[in-house]
């Protein structure tokens, strides 16, 4: 009888310890992290009012830069807004923007969403955009580049949605395989193929995530897990407070309230 009770007691202690210890270590682990600051430049928050995991100090899971005027930046591109799953940035139409600058859109915590149409110039491989809704806009861009810079290069366009409605991310390999010289601009839409949906001209949507295998979300938040991410195939997650709660939902942030 005794050894049995002892064994049960022991396993209870072990169970407790194994349950408690990770919490203690997790708390200690978190405490080592410097805090994530949303203050940008002059000490004021960025105009875009970003929340954790976004911020401007090394303690932020997604660290961005900001301009002297207090605007958040992804690479050289101005942030328009952030939502619980995307960041919208502005890609001002520019006929001579080097193609390589598109590299700035594939970060360790974000990548272009599949529903963007990327407009490119002077590509070695033809890739006409067969997305009906973008054709008028493409014609405008083409005349802009011809007029201002006397270049008559064929415009190319890449979008996952033209071929596959399902793709979350814009494939980096297909983008680079076009051998383009210029990254002109981008068009973003809920559904590129649907003429009754409005297009966001000179905008691009990035999908964002926090890297890691485990959901570190508040108990009042839902967790969205992502895998096979464009940053090398890793796993990530996002938190989103449930209906009735406010906040960004991350344990390392302020959670939900
Ligand atoms: C912020 O600026 C640094 C230095 O120019 C650069 O290395 C880094 O990639 C930038 N980060 C973002 C998110 O644009
Ligand atoms: C377009 O690409 C071709 C071949 O790479 C090059 O000769 C030409 O100068 C480029 N045009 C412009 C406007 O850069
Ligand atoms: C530019 O190319 C288009 C066809 O690709 C042609 O119709 C047009 O005349 C060209 N414009 C100039 C200024 O060369
Ligand atoms: C989306 O992808 C899933 C799994 O890859 C597939 O079962 C589904 O049919 C796809 N839907 C569309 C609209 O292509
Ligand atoms: C196009 O968008 C409208 C409005 O969002 C929607 O009602 C309609 O079903 C969509 N059509 C297609 C073919 O997806
Ligand atoms: C509209 C546009 O992209 N114009 C560019 C033409 O080329 C000059 C110099 O290369 C750029 O400064 C313009 O922005």
Short mmCIF file of N, CA, C and O in Angstrom, two decimals, residues 73-184:
data_model
loop_
_atom_site.label_atom_id
_atom_site.label_comp_id
_atom_site.label_asym_id
_atom_site.label_seq_id
_atom_site.Cartn_x
_atom_site.Cartn_y
_atom_site.Cartn_z
N UNK A 73 8.42 52.47 -41.38
CA UNK A 73 8.93 52.02 -42.68
C UNK A 73 9.19 50.52 -42.69
O UNK A 73 9.64 49.97 -41.69
N UNK A 74 8.92 49.89 -43.82
CA UNK A 74 9.41 48.54 -44.10
C UNK A 74 10.39 48.73 -45.25
O UNK A 74 9.98 49.08 -46.35
N UNK A 75 11.67 48.57 -44.97
CA UNK A 75 12.67 48.92 -45.96
C UNK A 75 12.54 50.41 -46.26
O UNK A 75 12.50 51.23 -45.36
N UNK A 76 12.42 50.74 -47.55
CA UNK A 76 12.24 52.15 -47.95
C UNK A 76 10.77 52.52 -48.07
O UNK A 76 10.44 53.63 -48.48
N UNK A 77 9.89 51.58 -47.77
CA UNK A 77 8.47 51.79 -48.08
C UNK A 77 7.67 52.20 -46.84
O UNK A 77 7.80 51.60 -45.77
N UNK A 78 6.83 53.19 -47.04
CA UNK A 78 6.02 53.74 -45.97
C UNK A 78 4.91 52.78 -45.56
O UNK A 78 4.21 52.24 -46.40
N UNK A 79 4.75 52.61 -44.25
CA UNK A 79 3.64 51.78 -43.76
C UNK A 79 2.37 52.62 -43.77
O UNK A 79 2.36 53.78 -43.34
N UNK A 80 1.30 52.03 -44.28
CA UNK A 80 0.01 52.71 -44.32
C UNK A 80 -0.79 52.36 -43.07
O UNK A 80 -1.29 53.22 -42.38
N UNK A 81 -0.87 51.07 -42.80
CA UNK A 81 -1.63 50.60 -41.65
C UNK A 81 -1.24 49.16 -41.35
O UNK A 81 -0.65 48.49 -42.19
N UNK A 82 -1.59 48.72 -40.16
CA UNK A 82 -1.37 47.32 -39.79
C UNK A 82 -2.66 46.76 -39.24
O UNK A 82 -3.41 47.46 -38.57
N UNK A 83 -2.94 45.51 -39.55
CA UNK A 83 -4.13 44.83 -39.04
C UNK A 83 -3.65 43.58 -38.30
O UNK A 83 -2.45 43.28 -38.31
N UNK A 84 -4.56 42.82 -37.67
CA UNK A 84 -4.10 41.60 -36.97
C UNK A 84 -3.46 40.55 -37.88
O UNK A 84 -2.93 39.58 -37.40
N UNK A 85 -3.51 40.72 -39.19
CA UNK A 85 -2.78 39.78 -40.03
C UNK A 85 -1.97 40.38 -41.17
O UNK A 85 -1.13 39.69 -41.73
N UNK A 86 -2.20 41.62 -41.50
CA UNK A 86 -1.43 42.20 -42.61
C UNK A 86 -0.87 43.58 -42.26
O UNK A 86 -1.32 44.24 -41.34
N UNK A 87 0.11 43.99 -43.08
CA UNK A 87 0.63 45.36 -43.04
C UNK A 87 0.48 45.88 -44.45
O UNK A 87 0.89 45.21 -45.40
N UNK A 88 -0.13 47.04 -44.61
CA UNK A 88 -0.26 47.63 -45.94
C UNK A 88 0.84 48.68 -46.09
O UNK A 88 0.99 49.55 -45.23
N UNK A 89 1.60 48.57 -47.16
CA UNK A 89 2.64 49.56 -47.43
C UNK A 89 2.37 50.24 -48.77
O UNK A 89 1.65 49.72 -49.61
N UNK A 90 2.96 51.41 -48.95
CA UNK A 90 2.80 52.18 -50.18
C UNK A 90 3.97 51.89 -51.11
O UNK A 90 5.12 51.97 -50.69
N UNK A 91 3.67 51.56 -52.36
CA UNK A 91 4.73 51.42 -53.37
C UNK A 91 4.44 52.47 -54.43
O UNK A 91 3.70 52.22 -55.40
N UNK A 92 5.00 53.63 -54.21
CA UNK A 92 4.80 54.75 -55.13
C UNK A 92 5.30 54.35 -56.53
O UNK A 92 6.37 53.73 -56.65
N UNK A 93 4.52 54.68 -57.56
CA UNK A 93 4.92 54.30 -58.91
C UNK A 93 6.24 55.00 -59.27
O UNK A 93 6.35 56.22 -59.18
N UNK A 94 7.23 54.21 -59.63
CA UNK A 94 8.53 54.75 -59.95
C UNK A 94 9.10 53.89 -61.06
O UNK A 94 9.28 52.68 -60.88
N UNK A 95 9.37 54.53 -62.20
CA UNK A 95 9.77 53.76 -63.38
C UNK A 95 11.18 53.20 -63.28
O UNK A 95 11.51 52.24 -63.95
N UNK A 96 12.01 53.81 -62.47
CA UNK A 96 13.41 53.37 -62.43
C UNK A 96 13.83 52.83 -61.06
O UNK A 96 15.00 52.90 -60.71
N UNK A 97 12.88 52.30 -60.31
CA UNK A 97 13.25 51.70 -59.02
C UNK A 97 13.93 50.36 -59.28
O UNK A 97 13.34 49.50 -59.96
N UNK A 98 15.15 50.18 -58.79
CA UNK A 98 15.85 48.92 -59.07
C UNK A 98 15.06 47.72 -58.58
O UNK A 98 14.47 47.75 -57.50
N UNK A 99 15.05 46.68 -59.39
CA UNK A 99 14.27 45.49 -59.06
C UNK A 99 14.67 44.92 -57.69
O UNK A 99 13.85 44.43 -56.93
N UNK A 100 15.96 45.01 -57.39
CA UNK A 100 16.48 44.44 -56.15
C UNK A 100 15.80 44.96 -54.89
O UNK A 100 15.83 44.29 -53.85
N UNK A 101 15.19 46.13 -54.95
CA UNK A 101 14.56 46.68 -53.76
C UNK A 101 13.35 45.85 -53.30
O UNK A 101 12.87 46.00 -52.19
N UNK A 102 12.91 44.95 -54.16
CA UNK A 102 11.79 44.07 -53.82
C UNK A 102 12.21 43.09 -52.72
O UNK A 102 11.38 42.56 -51.97
N UNK A 103 13.50 42.90 -52.59
CA UNK A 103 14.07 42.06 -51.55
C UNK A 103 13.64 42.54 -50.14
O UNK A 103 13.47 41.74 -49.23
N UNK A 104 13.46 43.83 -50.00
CA UNK A 104 13.07 44.41 -48.70
C UNK A 104 11.69 43.96 -48.24
O UNK A 104 11.34 44.13 -47.08
N UNK A 105 10.91 43.40 -49.16
CA UNK A 105 9.55 42.98 -48.81
C UNK A 105 9.51 41.57 -48.23
O UNK A 105 8.50 41.15 -47.69
N UNK A 106 10.62 40.83 -48.38
CA UNK A 106 10.69 39.49 -47.83
C UNK A 106 11.55 39.54 -46.58
O UNK A 106 12.76 39.39 -46.64
N UNK A 107 10.93 39.78 -45.45
CA UNK A 107 11.67 39.88 -44.19
C UNK A 107 11.59 38.59 -43.40
O UNK A 107 11.00 37.61 -43.84
N UNK A 108 12.17 38.59 -42.22
CA UNK A 108 12.11 37.39 -41.39
C UNK A 108 10.72 37.23 -40.77
O UNK A 108 10.37 36.15 -40.31
N UNK A 109 9.91 38.31 -40.77
CA UNK A 109 8.58 38.25 -40.16
C UNK A 109 7.45 38.71 -41.07
O UNK A 109 6.34 38.94 -40.60
N UNK A 110 7.73 38.90 -42.34
CA UNK A 110 6.68 39.33 -43.26
C UNK A 110 7.07 39.01 -44.70
O UNK A 110 8.26 38.84 -45.00
N UNK A 111 6.05 38.91 -45.55
CA UNK A 111 6.27 38.65 -46.97
C UNK A 111 5.03 39.09 -47.74
O UNK A 111 3.93 39.13 -47.17
N UNK A 112 5.18 39.42 -49.04
CA UNK A 112 4.03 39.89 -49.81
C UNK A 112 2.95 38.81 -49.93
O UNK A 112 3.25 37.64 -50.17
N UNK A 113 1.73 39.25 -49.78
CA UNK A 113 0.58 38.37 -49.89
C UNK A 113 0.33 38.02 -51.36
O UNK A 113 0.65 38.80 -52.25
N UNK A 114 -0.27 36.85 -51.59
CA UNK A 114 -0.50 36.39 -52.96
C UNK A 114 -1.48 37.23 -53.75
O UNK A 114 -1.54 37.14 -54.97
N UNK A 115 -2.26 38.06 -53.09
CA UNK A 115 -3.26 38.84 -53.82
C UNK A 115 -2.76 40.19 -54.30
O UNK A 115 -3.56 41.05 -54.66
N UNK A 116 -1.45 40.40 -54.29
CA UNK A 116 -0.91 41.62 -54.87
C UNK A 116 -0.54 41.34 -56.32
O UNK A 116 -0.11 40.24 -56.65
N UNK A 117 -0.70 42.34 -57.18
CA UNK A 117 -0.16 42.25 -58.53
C UNK A 117 1.07 43.16 -58.55
O UNK A 117 0.95 44.36 -58.26
N UNK A 118 2.22 42.60 -58.83
CA UNK A 118 3.46 43.37 -58.84
C UNK A 118 3.73 43.81 -60.27
O UNK A 118 3.72 43.00 -61.19
N UNK A 119 3.93 45.10 -60.46
CA UNK A 119 4.20 45.64 -61.80
C UNK A 119 5.70 45.85 -61.96
O UNK A 119 6.34 46.47 -61.12
N UNK A 120 6.21 45.33 -63.08
CA UNK A 120 7.65 45.32 -63.30
C UNK A 120 7.95 45.82 -64.69
O UNK A 120 7.11 45.74 -65.58
N UNK A 121 9.17 46.28 -64.87
CA UNK A 121 9.57 46.78 -66.18
C UNK A 121 10.88 46.17 -66.63
O UNK A 121 11.73 45.86 -65.81
N UNK A 122 10.99 46.07 -67.95
CA UNK A 122 12.21 45.58 -68.58
C UNK A 122 12.63 44.22 -68.06
O UNK A 122 13.73 44.04 -67.55
N UNK A 123 11.74 43.27 -68.23
CA UNK A 123 12.02 41.90 -67.79
C UNK A 123 12.51 41.07 -68.97
O UNK A 123 12.13 41.32 -70.11
N UNK A 124 13.34 40.08 -68.71
CA UNK A 124 13.83 39.23 -69.79
C UNK A 124 12.78 38.17 -70.14
O UNK A 124 12.74 37.69 -71.25
N UNK A 125 11.93 37.84 -69.17
CA UNK A 125 10.90 36.84 -69.41
C UNK A 125 9.54 37.55 -69.41
O UNK A 125 9.26 38.32 -68.48
N UNK A 126 8.77 37.31 -70.44
CA UNK A 126 7.47 37.97 -70.52
C UNK A 126 6.49 37.36 -69.51
O UNK A 126 6.48 36.15 -69.30
N UNK A 127 5.74 38.23 -68.87
CA UNK A 127 4.75 37.75 -67.91
C UNK A 127 3.58 38.73 -67.90
O UNK A 127 3.46 39.55 -67.00
N UNK A 128 2.77 38.66 -68.96
CA UNK A 128 1.66 39.61 -69.01
C UNK A 128 0.69 39.31 -67.88
O UNK A 128 0.47 38.15 -67.54
N UNK A 129 0.16 40.35 -67.30
CA UNK A 129 -0.78 40.14 -66.21
C UNK A 129 -2.14 39.83 -66.81
O UNK A 129 -2.72 40.66 -67.50
N UNK A 130 -2.62 38.64 -66.57
CA UNK A 130 -3.92 38.30 -67.16
C UNK A 130 -5.07 38.58 -66.19
O UNK A 130 -6.14 38.05 -66.32
N UNK A 131 -4.79 39.40 -65.21
CA UNK A 131 -5.84 39.80 -64.29
C UNK A 131 -6.59 40.98 -64.90
O UNK A 131 -6.04 42.06 -65.05
N UNK A 132 -7.83 40.74 -65.30
CA UNK A 132 -8.60 41.72 -66.06
C UNK A 132 -8.65 43.09 -65.40
O UNK A 132 -8.43 44.11 -66.04
N UNK A 133 -8.90 43.11 -64.11
CA UNK A 133 -9.11 44.39 -63.42
C UNK A 133 -7.89 45.30 -63.40
O UNK A 133 -8.00 46.47 -63.15
N UNK A 134 -6.71 44.75 -63.63
CA UNK A 134 -5.51 45.58 -63.52
C UNK A 134 -5.11 46.19 -64.86
O UNK A 134 -4.20 47.00 -64.92
N UNK A 135 -5.80 45.80 -65.95
CA UNK A 135 -5.28 46.20 -67.26
C UNK A 135 -5.35 47.69 -67.55
O UNK A 135 -4.44 48.24 -68.16
N UNK A 136 -6.39 48.34 -67.08
CA UNK A 136 -6.51 49.79 -67.28
C UNK A 136 -5.38 50.49 -66.54
O UNK A 136 -4.71 51.38 -67.08
N UNK A 137 -5.15 50.05 -65.32
CA UNK A 137 -4.10 50.65 -64.51
C UNK A 137 -2.73 50.41 -65.12
O UNK A 137 -1.89 51.30 -65.18
N UNK A 138 -2.54 49.21 -65.64
CA UNK A 138 -1.26 48.91 -66.30
C UNK A 138 -1.01 49.86 -67.46
O UNK A 138 0.12 50.33 -67.65
N UNK A 139 -2.06 50.15 -68.22
CA UNK A 139 -1.90 51.05 -69.37
C UNK A 139 -1.48 52.43 -68.90
O UNK A 139 -0.63 53.08 -69.52
N UNK A 140 -2.05 52.89 -67.78
CA UNK A 140 -1.69 54.20 -67.24
C UNK A 140 -0.22 54.23 -66.81
O UNK A 140 0.51 55.18 -67.08
N UNK A 141 0.20 53.16 -66.14
CA UNK A 141 1.59 53.07 -65.71
C UNK A 141 2.53 53.08 -66.90
O UNK A 141 3.57 53.73 -66.90
N UNK A 142 2.12 52.36 -67.95
CA UNK A 142 2.98 52.24 -69.12
C UNK A 142 3.19 53.62 -69.74
O UNK A 142 4.31 54.00 -70.04
N UNK A 143 2.12 54.39 -69.86
CA UNK A 143 2.27 55.70 -70.48
C UNK A 143 3.06 56.65 -69.56
O UNK A 143 3.82 57.48 -70.04
N UNK A 144 2.91 56.47 -68.25
CA UNK A 144 3.69 57.28 -67.31
C UNK A 144 5.18 57.07 -67.53
O UNK A 144 5.96 58.01 -67.64
N UNK A 145 5.60 55.81 -67.67
CA UNK A 145 7.02 55.52 -67.82
C UNK A 145 7.54 55.92 -69.18
O UNK A 145 8.67 56.36 -69.31
N UNK A 146 6.70 55.76 -70.21
CA UNK A 146 7.15 56.15 -71.55
C UNK A 146 7.32 57.65 -71.64
O UNK A 146 8.30 58.14 -72.18
N UNK A 147 6.35 58.38 -71.10
CA UNK A 147 6.38 59.82 -71.20
C UNK A 147 7.55 60.41 -70.42
O UNK A 147 8.34 61.17 -70.94
N UNK A 148 7.65 60.02 -69.16
CA UNK A 148 8.64 60.69 -68.32
C UNK A 148 10.06 60.23 -68.59
O UNK A 148 10.98 61.01 -68.49
N UNK A 149 10.24 58.98 -68.96
CA UNK A 149 11.60 58.52 -69.07
C UNK A 149 11.94 57.93 -70.43
O UNK A 149 12.98 57.33 -70.60
N UNK A 150 11.06 58.12 -71.38
CA UNK A 150 11.31 57.74 -72.76
C UNK A 150 11.72 56.28 -72.90
O UNK A 150 12.46 55.90 -73.77
N UNK A 151 11.30 55.47 -71.96
CA UNK A 151 11.61 54.06 -72.08
C UNK A 151 10.38 53.37 -72.63
O UNK A 151 9.27 53.67 -72.23
N UNK A 152 10.58 52.50 -73.54
CA UNK A 152 9.46 51.74 -74.05
C UNK A 152 9.74 50.27 -73.82
O UNK A 152 10.07 49.53 -74.73
N UNK A 153 9.63 49.92 -72.62
CA UNK A 153 9.89 48.53 -72.29
C UNK A 153 8.56 47.87 -71.98
O UNK A 153 7.63 48.52 -71.53
N UNK A 154 8.50 46.60 -72.23
CA UNK A 154 7.25 45.90 -71.99
C UNK A 154 7.06 45.75 -70.48
O UNK A 154 7.97 45.41 -69.74
N UNK A 155 5.85 46.04 -70.04
CA UNK A 155 5.58 45.90 -68.62
C UNK A 155 5.21 44.46 -68.31
O UNK A 155 4.50 43.80 -69.07
N UNK A 156 5.72 43.98 -67.22
CA UNK A 156 5.35 42.65 -66.77
C UNK A 156 4.59 42.76 -65.47
O UNK A 156 4.60 43.80 -64.82
N UNK A 157 3.96 41.69 -65.11
CA UNK A 157 3.10 41.71 -63.94
C UNK A 157 3.10 40.33 -63.34
O UNK A 157 3.11 39.33 -64.06
N UNK A 158 3.15 40.26 -62.03
CA UNK A 158 3.09 38.95 -61.39
C UNK A 158 2.07 38.94 -60.28
O UNK A 158 2.05 39.84 -59.44
N UNK A 159 1.24 37.95 -60.31
CA UNK A 159 0.25 37.78 -59.25
C UNK A 159 -0.05 36.31 -59.08
O UNK A 159 -0.19 35.58 -60.07
N UNK A 160 -0.14 35.86 -57.87
CA UNK A 160 -0.50 34.46 -57.63
C UNK A 160 -1.97 34.24 -57.94
O UNK A 160 -2.38 33.18 -58.36
N UNK A 161 -2.76 35.29 -57.72
CA UNK A 161 -4.20 35.11 -57.82
C UNK A 161 -4.67 34.79 -59.23
O UNK A 161 -5.70 34.17 -59.41
N UNK A 162 -3.89 35.24 -60.21
CA UNK A 162 -4.26 34.94 -61.58
C UNK A 162 -4.30 33.44 -61.80
O UNK A 162 -5.10 32.93 -62.57
N UNK A 163 -3.43 32.73 -61.11
CA UNK A 163 -3.33 31.29 -61.31
C UNK A 163 -3.93 30.47 -60.18
O UNK A 163 -4.43 29.39 -60.38
N UNK A 164 -3.85 31.01 -59.00
CA UNK A 164 -4.19 30.21 -57.83
C UNK A 164 -4.72 31.10 -56.72
O UNK A 164 -3.96 31.79 -56.06
N UNK A 165 -6.00 31.04 -56.50
CA UNK A 165 -6.65 31.87 -55.49
C UNK A 165 -6.17 31.59 -54.08
O UNK A 165 -6.40 32.34 -53.17
N UNK A 166 -5.52 30.45 -53.95
CA UNK A 166 -5.27 29.90 -52.63
C UNK A 166 -3.96 30.30 -52.01
O UNK A 166 -3.74 30.06 -50.85
N UNK A 167 -3.07 30.82 -52.82
CA UNK A 167 -1.71 31.01 -52.34
C UNK A 167 -1.63 32.20 -51.40
O UNK A 167 -2.02 33.31 -51.74
N UNK A 168 -1.12 31.95 -50.21
CA UNK A 168 -1.00 33.01 -49.21
C UNK A 168 0.07 34.02 -49.60
O UNK A 168 -0.13 35.22 -49.46
N UNK A 169 1.20 33.52 -50.07
CA UNK A 169 2.34 34.40 -50.35
C UNK A 169 2.64 34.48 -51.83
O UNK A 169 2.42 33.53 -52.57
N UNK A 170 3.20 35.60 -52.20
CA UNK A 170 3.68 35.78 -53.56
C UNK A 170 5.03 35.07 -53.66
O UNK A 170 5.93 35.36 -52.88
N UNK A 171 5.12 34.16 -54.59
CA UNK A 171 6.32 33.33 -54.68
C UNK A 171 7.54 34.13 -55.11
O UNK A 171 7.58 34.69 -56.21
N UNK A 172 8.53 34.13 -54.24
CA UNK A 172 9.73 34.91 -54.47
C UNK A 172 10.52 34.38 -55.67
O UNK A 172 11.06 35.15 -56.46
N UNK A 173 10.54 33.05 -55.80
CA UNK A 173 11.32 32.46 -56.88
C UNK A 173 10.73 32.85 -58.24
O UNK A 173 11.46 33.23 -59.16
N UNK A 174 9.39 32.81 -58.37
CA UNK A 174 8.78 33.18 -59.66
C UNK A 174 9.04 34.65 -59.96
O UNK A 174 9.20 35.04 -61.11
N UNK A 175 9.09 35.46 -58.91
CA UNK A 175 9.32 36.89 -59.08
C UNK A 175 10.74 37.15 -59.63
O UNK A 175 10.93 37.88 -60.58
N UNK A 176 11.70 36.49 -59.00
CA UNK A 176 13.08 36.69 -59.41
C UNK A 176 13.38 36.02 -60.75
O UNK A 176 14.28 36.46 -61.48
N UNK A 177 12.63 34.98 -61.10
CA UNK A 177 12.86 34.26 -62.35
C UNK A 177 12.52 35.11 -63.58
O UNK A 177 12.93 34.78 -64.69
N UNK A 178 11.76 36.20 -63.37
CA UNK A 178 11.38 37.03 -64.52
C UNK A 178 12.54 37.87 -65.05
O UNK A 178 12.48 38.38 -66.16
N UNK A 179 13.60 38.00 -64.28
CA UNK A 179 14.78 38.75 -64.71
C UNK A 179 14.47 40.20 -65.04
O UNK A 179 14.81 40.68 -66.13
N UNK A 180 13.82 40.89 -64.14
CA UNK A 180 13.41 42.27 -64.41
C UNK A 180 14.45 43.27 -63.93
O UNK A 180 15.21 43.01 -63.00
N UNK A 181 14.42 44.42 -64.56
CA UNK A 181 15.34 45.48 -64.17
C UNK A 181 14.70 46.46 -63.19
O UNK A 181 15.37 47.00 -62.33
N UNK A 182 13.38 46.67 -63.34
CA UNK A 182 12.70 47.67 -62.51
C UNK A 182 11.47 47.13 -61.81
O UNK A 182 10.72 46.34 -62.38
N UNK A 183 11.29 47.61 -60.60
CA UNK A 183 10.10 47.30 -59.80
C UNK A 183 9.27 48.58 -59.78
O UNK A 183 9.57 49.52 -59.06
N UNK A 184 8.25 48.60 -60.62
CA UNK A 184 7.48 49.81 -60.86
C UNK A 184 6.51 50.14 -59.73
O UNK A 184 6.56 51.23 -59.16
#
